[in-house]
CSV table of C-alpha atoms and ligand atoms in Angstrom, one decimal:
chain,number,residue,atom,x,y,z
A,1,MET,CA,0.0,0.0,0.0
A,2,PRO,CA,1.4,3.5,-0.9
A,3,GLU,CA,2.5,5.6,2.0
A,4,PRO,CA,0.1,8.5,2.8
A,5,VAL,CA,1.4,11.8,1.7
A,6,VAL,CA,1.5,14.8,4.0
A,7,SER,CA,-1.4,17.1,3.4
A,8,PRO,CA,-0.6,20.3,1.6
A,9,GLU,CA,-0.9,23.7,3.3
A,10,PRO,CA,-4.3,25.3,2.5
A,11,LEU,CA,-4.2,27.6,-0.5
A,12,PRO,CA,-4.8,31.3,0.1
A,13,THR,CA,-8.5,31.8,-0.7
A,14,PRO,CA,-10.9,34.7,0.0
A,15,PHE,CA,-12.3,32.6,2.9
A,16,ALA,CA,-14.3,34.0,5.7
A,17,SER,CA,-15.7,32.0,8.6
A,18,GLU,CA,-19.2,33.1,9.1
A,19,LEU,CA,-19.9,30.5,11.8
A,20,GLY,CA,-17.8,32.1,14.5
A,21,SER,CA,-17.5,30.0,17.7
A,22,LEU,CA,-19.5,27.1,16.1
A,23,ALA,CA,-16.5,26.5,13.8
A,24,ASP,CA,-13.9,27.0,16.5
A,25,PRO,CA,-12.7,23.6,17.9
A,26,GLY,CA,-11.5,25.4,21.1
A,27,ARG,CA,-15.0,26.4,22.1
A,28,HIS,CA,-18.1,24.7,23.4
A,29,HIS,CA,-16.4,22.1,25.6
A,30,ALA,CA,-18.5,22.6,28.7
A,31,PRO,CA,-21.3,20.2,29.9
A,32,LEU,CA,-24.6,21.0,28.2
A,33,GLU,CA,-27.1,23.3,29.7
A,34,ILE,CA,-30.0,21.0,30.6
A,35,ALA,CA,-32.1,23.0,33.1
A,36,GLY,CA,-35.8,22.7,32.3
A,37,GLU,CA,-35.2,19.7,30.0
A,38,ASP,CA,-37.0,16.3,30.5
A,39,PRO,CA,-34.3,14.1,32.1
A,40,ARG,CA,-35.9,10.9,30.8
A,41,GLY,CA,-35.8,12.2,27.3
A,42,LEU,CA,-32.1,13.1,27.7
A,43,LEU,CA,-31.3,9.7,29.2
A,44,ASP,CA,-32.9,8.0,26.2
A,45,ALA,CA,-31.0,10.3,23.9
A,46,LEU,CA,-27.7,9.5,25.7
A,47,ARG,CA,-28.4,5.8,25.4
A,48,ARG,CA,-29.0,6.1,21.7
A,49,MET,CA,-25.8,8.1,21.2
A,50,VAL,CA,-23.9,5.5,23.1
A,51,LEU,CA,-25.4,2.7,21.0
A,52,ILE,CA,-24.3,4.6,17.8
A,53,ARG,CA,-20.8,5.3,19.2
A,54,LEU,CA,-20.2,1.7,20.4
A,55,CYS,CA,-21.6,0.2,17.2
A,56,GLU,CA,-19.5,2.3,15.0
A,57,GLN,CA,-16.4,1.6,17.1
A,58,ALA,CA,-17.2,-2.1,16.8
A,59,ILE,CA,-17.5,-1.7,13.0
A,60,ALA,CA,-14.1,0.3,13.0
A,61,THR,CA,-12.4,-2.7,14.7
A,62,LEU,CA,-14.0,-5.1,12.2
A,63,VAL,CA,-12.9,-2.9,9.2
A,64,GLY,CA,-9.4,-2.8,10.7
A,65,SER,CA,-9.2,-6.5,11.1
A,66,GLY,CA,-10.5,-7.0,7.5
A,67,GLU,CA,-13.6,-8.9,8.6
A,68,VAL,CA,-15.9,-6.2,7.3
A,69,LYS,CA,-15.0,-5.5,3.7
A,70,CYS,CA,-17.5,-2.9,2.5
A,71,PRO,CA,-16.4,0.8,2.6
A,72,CYS,CA,-17.5,2.2,5.9
A,73,HIS,CA,-17.8,6.0,6.4
A,74,LEU,CA,-18.0,6.3,10.2
A,75,GLY,CA,-19.5,9.3,11.9
A,76,VAL,CA,-17.9,8.8,15.4
A,77,GLY,CA,-18.2,12.3,17.1
A,78,GLN,CA,-21.3,13.3,15.1
A,79,GLU,CA,-24.0,11.3,17.0
A,80,ALA,CA,-26.0,14.2,18.5
A,81,ILE,CA,-27.3,15.4,15.2
A,82,ALA,CA,-29.0,12.1,14.3
A,83,VAL,CA,-30.5,11.6,17.7
A,84,GLY,CA,-31.6,15.2,18.2
A,85,VAL,CA,-33.4,15.2,14.9
A,86,VAL,CA,-34.9,11.7,14.9
A,87,LYS,CA,-36.5,12.1,18.3
A,88,HIS,CA,-39.1,14.3,16.6
A,89,LEU,CA,-40.1,11.7,14.0
A,90,THR,CA,-42.4,8.8,13.7
A,91,ALA,CA,-42.3,5.7,11.5
A,92,ARG,CA,-44.8,7.5,9.1
A,93,ASP,CA,-42.2,10.1,8.3
A,94,HIS,CA,-39.5,9.6,5.6
A,95,VAL,CA,-35.8,9.8,6.5
A,96,PHE,CA,-33.1,9.8,3.8
A,97,SER,CA,-29.3,9.9,4.2
A,98,ALA,CA,-26.0,9.5,2.4
A,99,HIS,CA,-22.8,7.6,2.7
A,100,ARG,CA,-22.3,8.4,6.4
A,101,SER,CA,-25.6,7.2,7.6
A,102,HIS,CA,-25.1,4.6,10.4
A,103,ALA,CA,-26.1,7.2,13.1
A,104,HIS,CA,-29.3,8.2,11.3
A,105,PHE,CA,-30.3,4.5,10.8
A,106,LEU,CA,-29.5,3.5,14.4
A,107,ALA,CA,-31.2,6.6,15.9
A,108,LEU,CA,-34.4,5.5,14.2
A,109,VAL,CA,-34.2,1.7,14.4
A,110,ASP,CA,-32.6,1.6,17.9
A,111,ASP,CA,-31.2,-1.9,17.3
A,112,PRO,CA,-27.7,-2.8,16.0
A,113,ALA,CA,-28.7,-6.1,14.4
A,114,LEU,CA,-29.8,-5.0,10.9
A,115,LEU,CA,-26.8,-2.7,10.5
A,116,LEU,CA,-24.2,-5.1,11.8
A,117,HIS,CA,-25.5,-8.0,9.7
A,118,GLU,CA,-25.6,-5.7,6.6
A,119,VAL,CA,-21.9,-4.6,6.9
A,120,PHE,CA,-21.0,-8.2,7.1
A,121,GLY,CA,-22.9,-8.7,3.8
A,122,LYS,CA,-25.3,-11.2,5.3
A,123,ALA,CA,-28.8,-12.1,4.1
A,124,THR,CA,-30.1,-11.1,7.6
A,125,GLY,CA,-28.9,-7.4,7.1
A,126,SER,CA,-31.2,-4.5,6.4
A,127,SER,CA,-30.7,-4.7,2.6
A,128,ARG,CA,-30.5,-8.5,2.7
A,129,GLY,CA,-26.7,-8.3,2.5
A,130,MET,CA,-26.7,-6.6,-0.9
A,131,GLY,CA,-26.2,-3.0,0.1
A,132,GLY,CA,-23.5,-2.8,2.6
A,133,SER,CA,-22.8,0.2,4.8
A,134,GLN,CA,-23.9,2.8,2.2
A,135,HIS,CA,-27.2,1.4,1.2
A,136,LEU,CA,-29.3,0.9,4.3
A,137,ILE,CA,-33.1,0.8,4.6
A,138,ALA,CA,-35.7,0.2,7.3
A,139,ALA,CA,-38.8,1.5,5.6
A,140,ASP,CA,-41.1,0.2,8.4
A,141,LYS,CA,-39.3,2.4,10.9
A,142,GLY,CA,-39.3,5.5,8.5
A,143,PHE,CA,-35.7,5.1,7.3
A,144,THR,CA,-36.5,5.2,3.6
A,145,GLY,CA,-32.9,4.8,2.5
A,146,SER,CA,-29.3,5.9,2.2
A,147,ASN,CA,-27.4,6.4,-1.0
A,148,PRO,CA,-23.7,7.3,-1.4
A,149,ILE,CA,-24.0,9.6,-4.4
A,150,VAL,CA,-23.2,12.9,-2.8
A,151,GLY,CA,-26.4,15.0,-3.0
A,152,GLY,CA,-28.1,12.2,-4.9
A,153,VAL,CA,-30.7,11.4,-2.3
A,154,VAL,CA,-31.9,15.0,-1.8
A,155,PRO,CA,-34.2,15.0,-4.9
A,156,VAL,CA,-35.7,11.7,-3.7
A,157,ALA,CA,-36.5,13.4,-0.4
A,158,VAL,CA,-38.2,16.2,-2.3
A,159,GLY,CA,-40.4,13.6,-4.0
A,160,ALA,CA,-41.3,12.0,-0.6
A,161,ALA,CA,-42.1,15.4,0.8
A,162,LEU,CA,-44.4,16.1,-2.2
A,163,GLY,CA,-46.1,12.7,-1.5
A,164,ASN,CA,-46.5,13.7,2.1
A,165,LYS,CA,-48.1,17.0,1.1
A,166,MET,CA,-50.5,15.2,-1.2
A,167,ASP,CA,-51.4,12.7,1.5
A,168,ARG,CA,-52.3,15.5,4.0
A,169,GLN,CA,-51.5,13.4,7.0
A,170,GLY,CA,-48.9,15.8,8.5
A,171,ASN,CA,-46.0,13.6,7.7
A,172,VAL,CA,-42.6,15.1,6.9
A,173,ALA,CA,-39.5,14.1,5.0
A,174,VAL,CA,-36.0,14.6,6.4
A,175,VAL,CA,-32.8,14.4,4.5
A,176,PHE,CA,-29.3,14.3,6.1
A,177,PHE,CA,-26.3,15.3,4.0
A,178,GLY,CA,-22.8,16.8,4.5
A,179,ASP,CA,-21.4,20.2,3.6
A,180,GLY,CA,-19.9,18.6,0.4
A,181,ALA,CA,-23.5,18.1,-0.9
A,182,SER,CA,-23.8,21.9,-1.2
A,183,GLU,CA,-21.3,21.7,-4.0
A,184,GLU,CA,-23.7,19.6,-6.1
A,185,GLY,CA,-26.3,21.5,-8.2
A,186,GLY,CA,-29.1,19.2,-7.3
A,187,LEU,CA,-29.2,20.5,-3.7
A,188,HIS,CA,-29.9,24.0,-5.0
A,189,GLU,CA,-32.6,22.9,-7.3
A,190,CYS,CA,-34.2,21.0,-4.4
A,191,LEU,CA,-34.1,24.0,-2.1
A,192,ASN,CA,-35.9,26.0,-4.8
A,193,LEU,CA,-38.5,23.3,-5.4
A,194,ALA,CA,-39.1,22.7,-1.7
A,195,ALA,CA,-39.6,26.5,-1.2
A,196,ASN,CA,-41.7,27.0,-4.3
A,197,PHE,CA,-43.9,24.0,-3.9
A,198,VAL,CA,-44.1,24.5,-0.1
A,199,LEU,CA,-43.0,21.0,0.8
A,200,PRO,CA,-42.7,19.6,4.4
A,201,LEU,CA,-39.1,18.7,4.1
A,202,LEU,CA,-36.3,19.3,6.6
A,203,PHE,CA,-32.8,19.6,5.1
A,204,VAL,CA,-30.2,18.7,7.7
A,205,CYS,CA,-26.7,19.7,6.8
A,206,GLU,CA,-24.0,18.0,9.0
A,207,ASN,CA,-21.3,20.6,8.5
A,208,ASN,CA,-18.1,18.8,9.6
A,209,PHE,CA,-16.0,21.2,7.5
A,210,TYR,CA,-14.5,18.4,5.3
A,211,ALA,CA,-15.5,16.7,2.1
A,212,SER,CA,-13.2,13.7,1.8
A,213,GLN,CA,-9.8,15.2,2.7
A,214,MET,CA,-10.6,18.7,1.6
A,215,ASP,CA,-11.1,21.5,4.2
A,216,ILE,CA,-14.1,23.7,3.4
A,217,CYS,CA,-11.8,26.7,3.2
A,218,LEU,CA,-10.3,25.2,0.0
A,219,ARG,CA,-13.8,24.6,-1.5
A,220,GLN,CA,-16.0,27.6,-0.7
A,221,PRO,CA,-15.7,31.3,0.1
A,222,SER,CA,-17.6,30.8,3.4
A,223,ASP,CA,-18.1,28.0,5.8
A,224,ARG,CA,-21.8,28.7,6.4
A,225,ILE,CA,-23.8,26.3,4.2
A,226,SER,CA,-27.2,27.6,5.3
A,227,ARG,CA,-26.6,30.8,3.2
A,228,PHE,CA,-27.8,28.7,0.2
A,229,ALA,CA,-31.1,28.0,2.0
A,230,GLU,CA,-31.6,31.6,2.8
A,231,ALA,CA,-31.1,32.4,-0.9
A,232,HIS,CA,-34.2,30.3,-1.5
A,233,HIS,CA,-36.2,31.8,1.4
A,234,VAL,CA,-36.1,28.5,3.3
A,235,PRO,CA,-36.1,29.2,7.1
A,236,VAL,CA,-32.7,28.4,8.7
A,237,ARG,CA,-31.4,27.4,12.1
A,238,VAL,CA,-27.7,27.1,12.8
A,239,VAL,CA,-26.6,25.1,15.9
A,240,ASP,CA,-23.7,23.4,17.6
A,241,GLY,CA,-24.2,19.9,16.2
A,242,ASN,CA,-22.4,18.4,19.2
A,243,ASP,CA,-25.0,19.9,21.6
A,244,LEU,CA,-27.9,17.4,21.7
A,245,VAL,CA,-30.2,20.0,23.4
A,246,ALA,CA,-29.5,22.7,20.8
A,247,VAL,CA,-30.0,20.3,17.9
A,248,SER,CA,-33.2,18.9,19.4
A,249,HIS,CA,-34.8,22.3,20.0
A,250,ALA,CA,-34.0,23.6,16.5
A,251,ALA,CA,-35.0,20.4,14.8
A,252,GLY,CA,-38.2,20.2,16.9
A,253,GLU,CA,-39.2,23.7,15.9
A,254,LEU,CA,-38.5,23.2,12.2
A,255,ILE,CA,-40.3,19.8,12.1
A,256,ALA,CA,-43.3,21.1,14.0
A,257,GLU,CA,-43.5,24.0,11.5
A,258,ALA,CA,-43.3,21.6,8.6
A,259,ARG,CA,-46.1,19.5,10.0
A,260,ARG,CA,-48.2,22.5,10.7
A,261,SER,CA,-47.8,24.7,7.6
A,262,GLY,CA,-46.1,22.3,5.2
A,263,ARG,CA,-43.1,24.6,4.9
A,264,PRO,CA,-39.5,23.4,4.5
A,265,GLY,CA,-36.7,24.2,6.9
A,266,PHE,CA,-32.9,24.0,6.9
A,267,LEU,CA,-30.9,22.9,9.9
A,268,GLU,CA,-27.1,23.5,9.8
A,269,ALA,CA,-25.3,21.6,12.6
A,270,THR,CA,-21.6,22.0,13.0
A,271,THR,CA,-19.6,19.0,14.0
A,272,TYR,CA,-16.4,17.0,13.3
A,273,ARG,CA,-15.7,13.4,12.4
A,274,TRP,CA,-13.1,11.7,14.6
A,275,LEU,CA,-12.0,9.2,11.9
A,276,GLY,CA,-10.8,9.5,8.4
A,277,HIS,CA,-13.3,10.0,5.6
A,278,VAL,CA,-13.6,6.2,5.1
A,279,GLY,CA,-12.3,3.4,7.2
A,280,HIS,CA,-11.2,3.0,10.7
A,281,ARG,CA,-8.1,5.2,11.2
A,282,GLU,CA,-7.8,8.7,12.6
A,283,ASP,CA,-4.6,9.6,10.9
A,284,ILE,CA,-5.4,8.7,7.3
A,285,ASP,CA,-7.8,10.5,5.0
A,286,VAL,CA,-8.1,9.3,1.4
A,287,GLY,CA,-4.4,8.7,1.1
A,288,ILE,CA,-3.6,12.0,2.9
A,289,LYS,CA,-1.9,12.1,6.3
A,290,ARG,CA,-4.4,13.9,8.5
A,291,LYS,CA,-3.3,16.8,10.7
A,292,LEU,CA,-4.6,15.8,14.1
A,293,ASP,CA,-4.3,19.1,16.0
A,294,ASP,CA,-7.9,20.1,15.5
A,295,LEU,CA,-9.2,16.7,16.3
A,296,VAL,CA,-7.7,16.8,19.8
A,297,GLN,CA,-9.7,19.9,20.5
A,298,TRP,CA,-12.9,18.6,18.8
A,299,LYS,CA,-12.8,15.6,21.1
A,300,GLN,CA,-13.2,18.0,23.9
A,301,ARG,CA,-16.5,18.9,22.3
A,302,ASP,CA,-17.6,15.3,22.5
A,303,PRO,CA,-21.4,15.3,22.3
A,304,ILE,CA,-21.7,12.2,24.5
A,305,ALA,CA,-19.4,13.4,27.3
A,306,ARG,CA,-21.0,16.8,27.4
A,307,LEU,CA,-24.5,15.3,27.9
A,308,ARG,CA,-23.3,12.7,30.3
A,309,GLN,CA,-21.5,15.3,32.5
A,310,ALA,CA,-24.6,17.4,32.6
A,311,LEU,CA,-26.8,14.5,33.6
A,312,GLN,CA,-24.3,13.5,36.3
A,313,THR,CA,-23.9,17.0,37.7
A,314,THR,CA,-27.6,17.4,38.0
A,315,GLY,CA,-28.0,14.0,39.7
A,316,HIS,CA,-29.9,12.3,37.0
A,317,LEU,CA,-27.1,9.8,36.2
A,318,THR,CA,-24.4,8.2,38.3
A,319,PRO,CA,-21.0,7.0,36.9
A,320,GLY,CA,-22.1,3.4,37.8
A,321,ALA,CA,-25.4,3.7,35.9
A,322,PHE,CA,-23.5,5.1,32.9
A,323,ALA,CA,-21.0,2.2,33.0
A,324,ALA,CA,-23.9,-0.3,33.2
A,325,MET,CA,-25.6,1.3,30.2
A,326,GLN,CA,-22.4,1.0,28.2
A,327,GLN,CA,-21.9,-2.6,29.3
A,328,GLU,CA,-25.4,-3.6,28.4
A,329,ILE,CA,-25.2,-2.0,24.9
A,330,GLN,CA,-21.7,-3.5,24.3
A,331,ALA,CA,-23.0,-7.0,25.2
A,332,ARG,CA,-25.9,-6.6,22.7
A,333,ILE,CA,-23.4,-5.5,20.0
A,334,ASP,CA,-21.0,-8.4,20.7
A,335,GLN,CA,-24.0,-10.8,20.5
A,336,GLU,CA,-25.0,-9.4,17.1
A,337,VAL,CA,-21.4,-9.4,15.8
A,338,ALA,CA,-21.2,-13.1,16.7
A,339,ALA,CA,-24.7,-13.8,15.1
A,340,ALA,CA,-23.7,-11.9,11.9
A,341,ARG,CA,-20.5,-13.9,11.6
A,342,SER,CA,-22.4,-17.1,11.4
A,343,ALA,CA,-25.4,-15.8,9.4
A,344,PRO,CA,-25.8,-16.9,5.8
A,345,TYR,CA,-24.7,-14.8,2.7
A,346,PRO,CA,-27.5,-14.1,0.2
A,347,ASP,CA,-28.2,-16.8,-2.2
A,348,PRO,CA,-26.8,-15.8,-5.6
A,349,ALA,CA,-30.1,-16.9,-7.2
A,350,VAL,CA,-31.8,-13.8,-5.7
A,351,LEU,CA,-29.2,-11.4,-6.9
A,352,LEU,CA,-31.6,-9.5,-9.2
A,353,ASP,CA,-34.8,-10.1,-7.2
A,354,TYR,CA,-34.8,-6.6,-5.6
A,355,VAL,CA,-33.3,-4.6,-8.5
A,356,TYR,CA,-36.3,-4.5,-10.8
A,357,CYS,CA,-39.9,-4.1,-9.8
A,358,GLN,CA,-41.5,-7.5,-10.4
A,359,GLY,CA,-45.1,-7.0,-9.2
A,360,GLY,CA,-48.2,-6.2,-11.3
A,361,SER,CA,-48.8,-6.4,-15.0
B,1,TPP,C1,-21.6,12.8,-7.0
B,1,TPP,C2,-20.4,12.2,-6.2
B,1,TPP,N1,-19.2,12.8,-6.3
B,1,TPP,C3,-18.2,12.4,-5.6
B,1,TPP,C4,-18.3,11.3,-4.7
B,1,TPP,C5,-17.1,10.8,-3.9
B,1,TPP,N2,-17.4,11.2,-2.5
B,1,TPP,C6,-17.9,10.4,-1.6
B,1,TPP,S1,-18.1,11.1,-0.1
B,1,TPP,C7,-17.5,12.5,-0.6
B,1,TPP,C8,-17.3,13.7,0.3
B,1,TPP,C9,-18.6,14.1,0.8
B,1,TPP,O1,-18.5,15.1,1.8
B,1,TPP,P1,-19.7,15.7,2.6
B,1,TPP,O2,-20.9,15.7,1.7
B,1,TPP,O3,-19.3,16.9,3.3
B,1,TPP,O4,-20.0,14.5,3.7
B,1,TPP,P2,-19.1,13.9,4.8
B,1,TPP,O5,-18.3,12.9,4.1
B,1,TPP,O6,-18.3,15.0,5.4
B,1,TPP,O7,-20.0,13.3,5.8
B,1,TPP,C10,-17.1,12.4,-2.0
B,1,TPP,C11,-16.5,13.5,-2.7
B,1,TPP,C12,-19.6,10.7,-4.6
B,1,TPP,N3,-19.9,9.7,-3.8
B,1,TPP,N4,-20.6,11.2,-5.3
């Protein structure tokens, strides 16, 4: 394997950070402010974030050992966005995501089995072992699908939102994507369509400042992605994506508005991925040696630690109870990894069964 090259210094660009402290890895390290929040809801959110974290760490280990062979884009460090948004949804809503979708899937499904079996390529996985990490689906839970074409799933979400509008049941569509998707023309067309057709669609941009190995300052003249939504008159909220409470409040308001009036919304949540773009290592990013200085600080903005500390300080959680929570979740993950290892691969005879629609005349 070729040695990773040292990443080049950023080129001088007319770059301006519009996000201020939200883009500053040295800020927002303190425990969350949770006064007035429902502690049971926060404990449930913490449990879901721990499930996502431990599940992705297990997948990282399996990728490292070579047991899991599909490309895995892990979102360790970004868990609060998925959990803070999904808590406002029901199985009748439609959730779409891209290549880094494990958190969105797990936040909705709340069970590691379908994901773990899928990354092993087993027939018992969410896509019957034919999708791998980047093509997940659990339509009965509202997860209508992930797709790794950057920006490619956004037009599908517009279609789902149009369907929801026509059905008049108050259901919404939600689409998660990264800052890189704003460099695809389709996203801009979708913002225009959603605004013009008045569609109940929440755009959720997980702005982690990188697309593959490229810093946003090398790609755009500003780091604030929501400026594109404003250009289309879509209401915008910008939050610290590592603050579960801030994400939940902003997402809750935008989703409630979409259900009430059918209007779209745009949530920009700043965050950072702890691992390289794809795979299990911190120090490698698409053949580039990653600079780790920022990561050390971003880890201080850990969404799980900040919520856990807040719950402990206010007496809603003890260190022992947190350790027990982790152990219970880890045991469930270990059990499913073992089950996935011995589960069958899909029968080659069914290879095309789910590619083409076969029903009806
Ligand atoms: C249309 C398209 N172009 C390029 C790629 C290769 N690719 C995969 S992920 C990625 C970066 C995406 O960055 P971003 O949208 O910010 O999401 P993140 O990886 O940060 O979660 C690229 C360029 C692709 N999958 N699809």
